[in-house]
Amino acid sequence: MNPTRSSEARQVHDPERWRKQFPILASTTYLVTHSLGAMPIGVYDKLRAYADQWATRGVRAWAEGWWDSPITVGNLLAKMMNAPAGSVVMHQNVSVIESLIASCLDFSGPRNRVVYDDQNFPTNMYVWEGCKRLGAEIVCLPSKGRVGVPLDEVLTAIDERTLIVPISHVCFRNSYQHDAKAICARAREVGALVLLDTYQSLGTVPVDVADLGVDMVCGGSVKWLCGGPGAGYLYVRPDLLLKLEPRITGWAAHAAPFAFELGAQRYASGAARLLHGSPAVPALLAATAGYEVVLEVGVEKIRAWSIACTQALREDLLGRGFEVPSPADPAQRGGTLTVRLRAEENGGAFVAALEQRGILVDHRPEAGIRVSPHFYTKMEELELFARSLGELRESGAWRDFARAQKSY
Ligand SMILES: Cc1ncc(COP(=O)(O)O)c(C=O)c1O
C-alpha cells in the first residue's frame, strides 16, 4: 500500500476517533458495511430509552414521539440529503416503498414505461414487473457484461413514453455509480419521474436532492447508515408530494387519523400521506444512533476517506494479481470494491476462509468478493484483507472451506 497516499488520507480523517463506538471492530476486521453496517454503541441507549418510555409512559408514548417518529426520524435523513424538513418519511424497507410509489401511478395510458437497468436490486424489479398486469411496460436495459449501462444508453431509453425511472444510484453488485443528475435532467425534460434507490450511496456518497433535481429517493438504513433493519426512507419533492395518492395506504396517511372517519381515504397534506399503518417505532429509534454518527462525521469526509481507502486497496489488489472489476474512476463507483476470482476458485469458500481469520466480507454471483471500508476502517485492515486473500490463493487453503459457505 502506498505510504504517502495513506498518510495524506489520514490527515483528512482519523478512523481511530470513531472506532470505540462500534463494538464489533474490537473482535473483527469488519469490511462488509455494504451488507450490514457495524452497530453503533448508541443503539443500546436508544432501545433502552424506548423500553423505558413504554414501561413508564404507556399509551401516552404515542403522543410523546412514537406516532410522529416516521417524520421526526426522517428529518435526520432529510438533513443528510439536503432536503427540507418534513419531506422524508420512514417505512420498513425499499420493497414496501417502491410498491407504495407504484400504487400512485396510472399505467393505462400511452406513458406507461418503467425504465431501469439489469443492475437494479432484484426486489425493485419484482415490484415493477408486477405492474405489468396494470399495463406497465418494463424497459430493462442490459449491462451485457459491462461494469454498468453507459449513461448515453440510459438517457436514450428515457422518452415521452416513460412514466418512471426507478434506478439504483450505486449498484449493489459491483458499486457502479450512475450519473443521477444527468438521468434526472433527462427525465425532467420528457416529463418522467425518477425514483432513485440510494441504499448503496447515502452515508458514503454525498446525496443532495436539490442538486440532483431528483423527484423521489428511497433506501434503507442497514448498510452505510449503520441504522440496522426496519428503517427504510422515502423522500419526495415537496411540490410533487400533494399529487401522490397511494392505493397502498392506511389510517396513518389520513388527514385526521384520530377522528377515525369512515369511508374513503382523505390524505394528509404533508409527507404523512405516504404512510400506511402504525410505525415500527423501535426500529426507527434504533436507527437514529447510526444517523447521528454519520451526520457527526460528515458524508463529505466519509467520501474522501472512502476514496482514499478504495484507491489504495485497488492498487494493492492489482499489485497482487487480482482482478478488480469495480470502476477504476472513483467518481463512477460507490464505497465498495469487488474482487473477481478465477473460474476454478470458489467465492463462498474464500469468504468462509477469511471469516475464520476474523475478516468479514461477502460474495455475490457475477460480481465477486465485495469489500467495503467505512469511516471506522483503518488502512491496515484493508492491507490485511489483501494479504490474506493473496495467501489463500497461493496456498489453496480456501479449498478446505468449500462446504462451509453461508448466505448473508
Ligand atoms: C440497492 C438496494 N436496494 C434495495 C435493497 C434491499 O431492499 P429492502 O429494503 O426491500 O430489503 C438492497 C439490499 O441489499 C440494495 O442494495
Short mmCIF file of C-alpha atoms and ligand atoms in Angstrom, two decimals:
data_model
loop_
_atom_site.label_atom_id
_atom_site.label_comp_id
_atom_site.label_asym_id
_atom_site.label_seq_id
_atom_site.Cartn_x
_atom_site.Cartn_y
_atom_site.Cartn_z
CA MET A 1 0.00 0.00 0.00
CA ASN A 2 1.33 3.42 -0.94
CA PRO A 3 2.52 5.02 2.35
CA THR A 4 2.41 8.59 1.02
CA ARG A 5 -1.21 8.33 -0.05
CA SER A 6 -2.12 6.63 3.19
CA SER A 7 -0.63 9.43 5.32
CA GLU A 8 -2.29 12.13 3.17
CA ALA A 9 -5.62 10.42 3.73
CA ARG A 10 -5.00 10.22 7.46
CA GLN A 11 -4.87 14.00 7.54
CA VAL A 12 -8.37 14.08 6.09
CA HIS A 13 -9.86 11.68 8.60
CA ASP A 14 -8.84 9.59 11.59
CA PRO A 15 -10.87 6.37 11.95
CA GLU A 16 -9.47 5.80 15.45
CA ARG A 17 -11.65 8.62 16.72
CA TRP A 18 -14.80 6.64 15.91
CA ARG A 19 -13.85 3.01 16.37
CA LYS A 20 -14.68 2.73 20.07
CA GLN A 21 -18.32 3.44 19.24
CA PHE A 22 -18.57 0.21 17.22
CA PRO A 23 -18.13 -2.87 19.44
CA ILE A 24 -17.64 -5.39 16.63
CA LEU A 25 -14.46 -3.64 15.49
CA ALA A 26 -12.67 -4.91 18.61
CA SER A 27 -13.05 -8.52 17.52
CA THR A 28 -13.24 -8.49 13.71
CA THR A 29 -11.88 -6.81 10.60
CA TYR A 30 -15.25 -5.51 9.51
CA LEU A 31 -15.26 -4.88 5.74
CA VAL A 32 -18.88 -5.75 4.97
CA THR A 33 -20.71 -2.45 5.51
CA HIS A 34 -22.26 -2.71 2.00
CA SER A 35 -24.28 -5.59 3.53
CA LEU A 36 -24.72 -4.68 7.20
CA GLY A 37 -23.09 -1.64 8.77
CA ALA A 38 -21.47 -2.13 12.18
CA MET A 39 -23.75 -1.36 15.14
CA PRO A 40 -23.02 1.93 16.91
CA ILE A 41 -22.96 1.60 20.67
CA GLY A 42 -25.63 4.33 20.90
CA VAL A 43 -28.23 1.75 19.84
CA TYR A 44 -28.22 0.35 23.38
CA ASP A 45 -29.28 3.74 24.77
CA LYS A 46 -31.89 4.30 22.08
CA LEU A 47 -33.56 0.95 22.69
CA ARG A 48 -33.36 1.34 26.46
CA ALA A 49 -34.98 4.78 26.20
CA TYR A 50 -37.71 3.27 24.03
CA ALA A 51 -38.35 0.47 26.53
CA ASP A 52 -38.28 2.91 29.47
CA GLN A 53 -40.79 5.14 27.71
CA TRP A 54 -43.12 2.23 27.04
CA ALA A 55 -42.69 0.96 30.61
CA THR A 56 -43.29 4.29 32.32
CA ARG A 57 -45.43 6.34 29.94
CA GLY A 58 -47.53 3.54 28.47
CA VAL A 59 -50.13 4.69 25.95
CA ARG A 60 -49.06 8.32 26.37
CA ALA A 61 -45.87 7.42 24.44
CA TRP A 62 -47.80 7.65 21.16
CA ALA A 63 -48.33 11.37 21.67
CA GLU A 64 -44.84 11.80 23.12
CA GLY A 65 -42.92 10.90 19.98
CA TRP A 66 -43.94 7.45 18.80
CA TRP A 67 -46.69 8.48 16.38
CA ASP A 68 -44.59 11.20 14.76
CA SER A 69 -41.43 9.08 14.58
CA PRO A 70 -41.68 8.35 10.80
CA ILE A 71 -41.38 12.11 10.20
CA THR A 72 -39.04 13.15 13.03
CA VAL A 73 -36.62 10.33 12.24
CA GLY A 74 -36.95 11.15 8.53
CA ASN A 75 -35.88 14.70 9.35
CA LEU A 76 -32.42 13.46 10.31
CA LEU A 77 -32.03 11.87 6.90
CA ALA A 78 -33.50 14.97 5.24
CA LYS A 79 -30.57 16.85 6.74
CA MET A 80 -28.17 14.31 5.27
CA MET A 81 -29.60 14.69 1.75
CA ASN A 82 -30.17 18.46 1.81
CA ALA A 83 -33.95 18.02 1.75
CA PRO A 84 -36.41 20.24 3.62
CA ALA A 85 -37.69 19.04 6.98
CA GLY A 86 -40.93 17.12 6.58
CA SER A 87 -40.09 15.73 3.13
CA VAL A 88 -38.77 12.31 4.23
CA VAL A 89 -40.97 9.57 5.71
CA MET A 90 -39.83 6.31 7.23
CA HIS A 91 -41.09 2.89 6.21
CA GLN A 92 -39.92 -0.65 6.80
CA ASN A 93 -37.90 -1.21 3.64
CA VAL A 94 -37.35 -0.40 -0.04
CA SER A 95 -39.69 -3.16 -1.27
CA VAL A 96 -42.63 -1.55 0.53
CA ILE A 97 -41.63 1.93 -0.63
CA GLU A 98 -41.32 1.01 -4.31
CA SER A 99 -44.72 -0.76 -4.14
CA LEU A 100 -46.20 2.31 -2.48
CA ILE A 101 -44.93 4.63 -5.21
CA ALA A 102 -46.06 2.20 -7.93
CA SER A 103 -49.52 2.32 -6.35
CA CYS A 104 -49.69 6.08 -7.07
CA LEU A 105 -49.22 5.63 -10.81
CA ASP A 106 -51.56 5.06 -13.73
CA PHE A 107 -50.14 2.71 -16.34
CA SER A 108 -53.21 2.65 -18.58
CA GLY A 109 -52.20 5.49 -20.93
CA PRO A 110 -49.51 5.79 -23.62
CA ARG A 111 -46.99 6.92 -20.97
CA ASN A 112 -46.65 3.52 -19.34
CA ARG A 113 -42.95 2.69 -19.48
CA VAL A 114 -40.82 1.87 -16.47
CA VAL A 115 -37.13 2.26 -17.36
CA TYR A 116 -34.24 0.80 -15.38
CA ASP A 117 -31.26 -1.47 -15.91
CA ASP A 118 -30.38 -5.02 -15.01
CA GLN A 119 -28.20 -3.77 -12.17
CA ASN A 120 -31.22 -2.73 -10.16
CA PHE A 121 -31.61 -4.57 -6.87
CA PRO A 122 -33.89 -7.55 -7.70
CA THR A 123 -36.60 -6.56 -5.19
CA ASN A 124 -37.24 -3.42 -7.24
CA MET A 125 -37.65 -5.48 -10.40
CA TYR A 126 -40.15 -7.78 -8.70
CA VAL A 127 -42.28 -4.77 -7.75
CA TRP A 128 -42.28 -3.16 -11.20
CA GLU A 129 -42.64 -6.43 -13.13
CA GLY A 130 -45.79 -6.96 -11.06
CA CYS A 131 -47.19 -3.74 -12.53
CA LYS A 132 -47.31 -5.30 -15.99
CA ARG A 133 -50.75 -6.63 -15.12
CA LEU A 134 -51.84 -2.99 -14.67
CA GLY A 135 -50.49 -2.02 -18.10
CA ALA A 136 -46.85 -1.16 -17.31
CA GLU A 137 -44.22 -1.81 -19.96
CA ILE A 138 -40.84 -2.64 -18.47
CA VAL A 139 -37.70 -1.47 -20.26
CA CYS A 140 -34.78 -3.20 -18.53
CA LEU A 141 -31.51 -2.07 -20.09
CA PRO A 142 -28.92 -4.85 -20.31
CA SER A 143 -25.40 -4.28 -19.00
CA LYS A 144 -24.18 -7.10 -21.29
CA GLY A 145 -21.18 -7.98 -19.18
CA ARG A 146 -20.07 -4.35 -18.86
CA VAL A 147 -19.50 -2.80 -15.43
CA GLY A 148 -22.59 -0.64 -15.90
CA VAL A 149 -25.02 0.56 -18.58
CA PRO A 150 -23.38 3.66 -20.09
CA LEU A 151 -25.12 6.96 -19.48
CA ASP A 152 -26.00 7.61 -23.13
CA GLU A 153 -27.91 4.31 -23.29
CA VAL A 154 -29.90 5.23 -20.19
CA LEU A 155 -30.65 8.73 -21.48
CA THR A 156 -31.76 7.44 -24.89
CA ALA A 157 -34.15 4.95 -23.26
CA ILE A 158 -35.96 7.73 -21.35
CA ASP A 159 -38.52 9.41 -23.60
CA GLU A 160 -42.12 10.70 -23.72
CA ARG A 161 -43.42 7.16 -23.13
CA THR A 162 -41.51 6.91 -19.85
CA LEU A 163 -43.60 7.17 -16.69
CA ILE A 164 -40.91 6.47 -14.12
CA VAL A 165 -37.20 5.60 -13.83
CA PRO A 166 -36.75 3.57 -10.62
CA ILE A 167 -32.98 3.09 -10.73
CA SER A 168 -30.12 2.43 -8.31
CA HIS A 169 -27.69 5.28 -7.68
CA VAL A 170 -24.93 2.78 -6.87
CA CYS A 171 -25.19 -0.85 -7.97
CA PHE A 172 -25.23 -3.37 -5.12
CA ARG A 173 -23.22 -5.92 -7.10
CA ASN A 174 -20.20 -4.04 -8.34
CA SER A 175 -20.52 -0.49 -6.94
CA TYR A 176 -21.04 1.15 -10.36
CA GLN A 177 -22.38 4.68 -9.81
CA HIS A 178 -24.85 6.22 -12.23
CA ASP A 179 -24.74 9.89 -13.15
CA ALA A 180 -28.01 10.51 -11.32
CA LYS A 181 -28.04 14.24 -12.07
CA ALA A 182 -27.95 13.66 -15.84
CA ILE A 183 -30.65 10.97 -15.58
CA CYS A 184 -32.91 13.32 -13.57
CA ALA A 185 -32.36 16.14 -16.09
CA ARG A 186 -33.34 13.88 -18.99
CA ALA A 187 -36.40 12.59 -17.14
CA ARG A 188 -37.50 16.14 -16.34
CA GLU A 189 -37.09 17.15 -19.99
CA VAL A 190 -39.58 14.48 -21.12
CA GLY A 191 -41.95 14.65 -18.12
CA ALA A 192 -40.91 11.35 -16.49
CA LEU A 193 -40.36 10.74 -12.77
CA VAL A 194 -37.18 9.40 -11.15
CA LEU A 195 -37.21 7.20 -8.04
CA LEU A 196 -33.56 6.91 -7.07
CA ASP A 197 -32.57 3.98 -4.83
CA THR A 198 -29.74 5.37 -2.72
CA TYR A 199 -29.42 2.33 -0.46
CA GLN A 200 -25.82 1.85 -1.57
CA SER A 201 -24.89 5.54 -1.63
CA LEU A 202 -26.48 7.56 1.20
CA GLY A 203 -24.00 7.65 4.08
CA THR A 204 -20.90 7.07 1.96
CA VAL A 205 -21.52 9.11 -1.24
CA PRO A 206 -22.92 12.64 -0.91
CA VAL A 207 -26.57 12.78 -2.00
CA ASP A 208 -28.03 16.26 -2.45
CA VAL A 209 -31.62 16.05 -3.64
CA ALA A 210 -31.71 19.71 -4.65
CA ASP A 211 -28.54 19.50 -6.71
CA LEU A 212 -29.60 16.21 -8.32
CA GLY A 213 -33.05 17.61 -9.13
CA VAL A 214 -34.49 14.23 -8.19
CA ASP A 215 -38.21 13.59 -7.68
CA MET A 216 -38.01 10.76 -5.17
CA VAL A 217 -35.29 8.98 -3.25
CA CYS A 218 -35.55 5.77 -1.27
CA GLY A 219 -33.29 3.37 0.58
CA GLY A 220 -32.74 1.54 3.82
CA SER A 221 -30.52 2.02 6.84
CA VAL A 222 -28.91 -1.38 7.09
CA LYS A 223 -25.68 -0.50 5.31
CA TRP A 224 -23.78 2.81 5.19
CA LEU A 225 -26.13 4.49 7.67
CA CYS A 226 -25.36 1.88 10.37
CA GLY A 227 -29.03 2.03 11.32
CA GLY A 228 -29.99 -1.65 11.33
CA PRO A 229 -33.04 -3.30 9.75
CA GLY A 230 -36.59 -1.93 9.59
CA ALA A 231 -35.86 1.72 8.78
CA GLY A 232 -36.46 2.45 5.08
CA TYR A 233 -36.71 6.07 3.98
CA LEU A 234 -38.61 7.87 1.24
CA TYR A 235 -38.00 11.44 0.12
CA VAL A 236 -40.50 13.11 -2.21
CA ARG A 237 -40.02 16.53 -3.81
CA PRO A 238 -42.44 18.77 -1.86
CA ASP A 239 -44.28 20.06 -4.95
CA LEU A 240 -44.83 16.50 -6.17
CA LEU A 241 -45.98 15.23 -2.80
CA LEU A 242 -49.53 16.54 -2.95
CA LYS A 243 -50.10 14.92 -6.34
CA LEU A 244 -49.42 11.46 -4.92
CA GLU A 245 -52.36 9.39 -3.73
CA PRO A 246 -51.07 5.88 -2.97
CA ARG A 247 -53.50 2.98 -3.17
CA ILE A 248 -51.26 1.26 -0.63
CA THR A 249 -52.44 3.38 2.27
CA GLY A 250 -53.91 3.32 5.74
CA TRP A 251 -55.02 5.39 8.69
CA ALA A 252 -51.58 6.88 9.38
CA ALA A 253 -51.85 8.58 5.96
CA HIS A 254 -55.21 10.17 6.80
CA ALA A 255 -55.60 13.92 7.33
CA ALA A 256 -57.15 13.26 10.75
CA PRO A 257 -56.25 9.72 11.84
CA PHE A 258 -57.65 10.07 15.33
CA ALA A 259 -61.03 11.26 14.02
CA PHE A 260 -61.47 7.68 12.75
CA GLU A 261 -63.52 8.85 9.77
CA LEU A 262 -65.29 6.13 7.84
CA GLY A 263 -65.24 5.73 4.06
CA ALA A 264 -62.61 6.74 1.55
CA GLN A 265 -59.10 7.96 2.36
CA ARG A 266 -58.67 11.70 2.93
CA TYR A 267 -54.93 12.09 2.56
CA ALA A 268 -52.82 14.13 4.98
CA SER A 269 -51.44 17.30 3.47
CA GLY A 270 -47.81 16.58 4.36
CA ALA A 271 -45.47 13.66 3.84
CA ALA A 272 -47.60 11.62 6.26
CA ARG A 273 -49.90 10.97 3.27
CA LEU A 274 -47.27 8.40 2.20
CA LEU A 275 -47.58 6.34 5.39
CA HIS A 276 -49.92 3.42 5.99
CA GLY A 277 -50.37 1.87 9.45
CA SER A 278 -48.70 2.14 12.86
CA PRO A 279 -44.96 2.76 12.58
CA ALA A 280 -42.22 0.28 13.60
CA VAL A 281 -41.11 2.60 16.41
CA PRO A 282 -38.18 0.63 17.94
CA ALA A 283 -36.53 0.09 14.56
CA LEU A 284 -36.83 3.78 13.71
CA LEU A 285 -35.49 4.98 17.05
CA ALA A 286 -32.61 2.49 16.99
CA ALA A 287 -31.62 3.69 13.52
CA THR A 288 -31.09 7.27 14.72
CA ALA A 289 -27.92 6.19 16.55
CA GLY A 290 -26.32 5.44 13.18
CA TYR A 291 -27.66 8.59 11.51
CA GLU A 292 -26.28 10.76 14.30
CA VAL A 293 -22.77 9.32 13.96
CA VAL A 294 -22.79 9.62 10.16
CA LEU A 295 -24.00 13.23 10.42
CA GLU A 296 -21.35 13.98 13.01
CA VAL A 297 -18.51 12.56 10.90
CA GLY A 298 -19.97 14.21 7.78
CA VAL A 299 -20.60 12.47 4.47
CA GLU A 300 -18.10 14.66 2.56
CA LYS A 301 -15.35 13.46 4.90
CA ILE A 302 -16.56 9.89 4.74
CA ARG A 303 -16.44 10.05 0.95
CA ALA A 304 -12.88 11.42 0.94
CA TRP A 305 -11.75 8.65 3.29
CA SER A 306 -13.65 6.02 1.29
CA ILE A 307 -11.95 7.09 -1.93
CA ALA A 308 -8.52 7.11 -0.30
CA CYS A 309 -9.15 3.62 1.09
CA THR A 310 -10.62 2.07 -2.04
CA GLN A 311 -7.90 3.57 -4.27
CA ALA A 312 -5.17 2.21 -2.01
CA LEU A 313 -6.85 -1.20 -1.76
CA ARG A 314 -7.37 -1.34 -5.53
CA GLU A 315 -3.67 -0.71 -6.18
CA ASP A 316 -2.71 -3.28 -3.57
CA LEU A 317 -5.01 -5.94 -5.07
CA LEU A 318 -3.91 -5.25 -8.63
CA GLY A 319 -0.29 -5.49 -7.49
CA ARG A 320 -1.05 -8.94 -6.07
CA GLY A 321 -2.52 -10.08 -9.40
CA PHE A 322 -6.21 -9.81 -8.54
CA GLU A 323 -8.83 -8.52 -10.94
CA VAL A 324 -10.90 -5.61 -9.59
CA PRO A 325 -13.99 -5.14 -11.80
CA SER A 326 -15.47 -2.13 -9.94
CA PRO A 327 -14.94 1.08 -11.93
CA ALA A 328 -11.37 2.40 -11.76
CA ASP A 329 -12.58 6.01 -11.64
CA PRO A 330 -13.76 6.76 -8.08
CA ALA A 331 -16.37 9.17 -9.47
CA GLN A 332 -18.03 6.16 -11.10
CA ARG A 333 -18.19 3.93 -8.05
CA GLY A 334 -19.65 3.91 -4.56
CA GLY A 335 -17.97 2.75 -1.36
CA THR A 336 -17.39 -0.89 -2.30
CA LEU A 337 -14.74 -2.69 -4.35
CA THR A 338 -15.26 -6.10 -5.92
CA VAL A 339 -12.57 -8.69 -6.48
CA ARG A 340 -13.18 -11.20 -9.28
CA LEU A 341 -11.83 -14.67 -8.64
CA ARG A 342 -10.68 -17.22 -11.19
CA ALA A 343 -13.26 -19.58 -12.69
CA GLU A 344 -11.92 -22.53 -10.69
CA GLU A 345 -11.98 -20.58 -7.41
CA ASN A 346 -14.99 -20.60 -5.10
CA GLY A 347 -16.05 -17.20 -3.75
CA GLY A 348 -18.08 -18.58 -0.86
CA ALA A 349 -15.13 -20.68 0.27
CA PHE A 350 -12.83 -17.62 0.23
CA VAL A 351 -15.37 -15.72 2.33
CA ALA A 352 -15.58 -18.55 4.86
CA ALA A 353 -11.77 -18.84 5.00
CA LEU A 354 -11.47 -15.09 5.59
CA GLU A 355 -14.14 -15.24 8.29
CA GLN A 356 -12.08 -17.84 10.11
CA ARG A 357 -9.27 -15.25 10.16
CA GLY A 358 -11.70 -12.69 11.60
CA ILE A 359 -12.15 -10.79 8.32
CA LEU A 360 -15.77 -10.23 7.30
CA VAL A 361 -16.59 -9.67 3.61
CA ASP A 362 -19.12 -11.33 1.28
CA HIS A 363 -19.52 -12.67 -2.22
CA ARG A 364 -22.14 -12.12 -4.90
CA PRO A 365 -22.66 -14.12 -8.09
CA GLU A 366 -21.27 -12.36 -11.20
CA ALA A 367 -19.62 -9.73 -9.01
CA GLY A 368 -17.03 -11.49 -6.88
CA ILE A 369 -15.91 -10.72 -3.34
CA ARG A 370 -17.30 -7.40 -2.10
CA VAL A 371 -15.18 -5.42 0.32
CA SER A 372 -16.02 -2.04 1.78
CA PRO A 373 -14.26 0.39 4.07
CA HIS A 374 -16.28 2.94 6.05
CA PHE A 375 -15.25 5.84 8.27
CA TYR A 376 -14.30 3.34 11.02
CA THR A 377 -11.94 1.33 8.80
CA LYS A 378 -8.17 1.53 9.17
CA MET A 379 -5.91 1.29 6.12
CA GLU A 380 -4.06 -1.57 7.87
CA GLU A 381 -7.27 -3.61 7.87
CA LEU A 382 -7.51 -3.34 4.10
CA GLU A 383 -3.92 -4.38 3.77
CA LEU A 384 -4.60 -7.39 5.99
CA PHE A 385 -7.54 -8.35 3.77
CA ALA A 386 -5.47 -8.09 0.57
CA ARG A 387 -2.58 -10.03 2.08
CA SER A 388 -4.89 -12.76 3.41
CA LEU A 389 -6.64 -13.07 0.06
CA GLY A 390 -3.26 -13.47 -1.66
CA GLU A 391 -2.15 -16.11 0.85
CA LEU A 392 -5.39 -18.08 0.43
CA ARG A 393 -4.99 -18.09 -3.33
CA GLU A 394 -1.34 -19.09 -3.20
CA SER A 395 -1.75 -21.82 -0.59
CA GLY A 396 -5.07 -23.11 -1.96
CA ALA A 397 -6.28 -23.21 1.67
CA TRP A 398 -9.66 -21.80 0.59
CA ARG A 399 -10.48 -25.30 -0.73
CA ASP A 400 -10.88 -26.55 2.86
CA PHE A 401 -13.85 -24.18 3.25
CA ALA A 402 -15.82 -25.21 0.18
CA ARG A 403 -18.52 -26.77 2.37
CA ALA A 404 -18.64 -24.01 4.98
CA GLN A 405 -20.48 -21.42 2.88
CA LYS A 406 -23.24 -19.27 4.32
CA SER A 407 -25.54 -16.66 2.85
CA TYR A 408 -25.66 -13.16 4.23
C1 LIG B 1 -29.66 -1.03 -3.81
C2 LIG B 1 -30.51 -1.86 -2.88
N1 LIG B 1 -31.85 -1.70 -2.88
C3 LIG B 1 -32.63 -2.41 -2.06
C4 LIG B 1 -32.11 -3.33 -1.19
C5 LIG B 1 -32.97 -4.13 -0.23
O1 LIG B 1 -34.30 -3.82 -0.25
P1 LIG B 1 -35.22 -3.97 1.05
O2 LIG B 1 -35.05 -2.71 1.84
O3 LIG B 1 -36.59 -4.12 0.50
O4 LIG B 1 -34.77 -5.18 1.80
C6 LIG B 1 -30.72 -3.51 -1.14
C7 LIG B 1 -30.14 -4.52 -0.20
O5 LIG B 1 -29.09 -5.04 -0.35
C8 LIG B 1 -29.92 -2.76 -2.01
O6 LIG B 1 -28.58 -2.92 -2.01
#
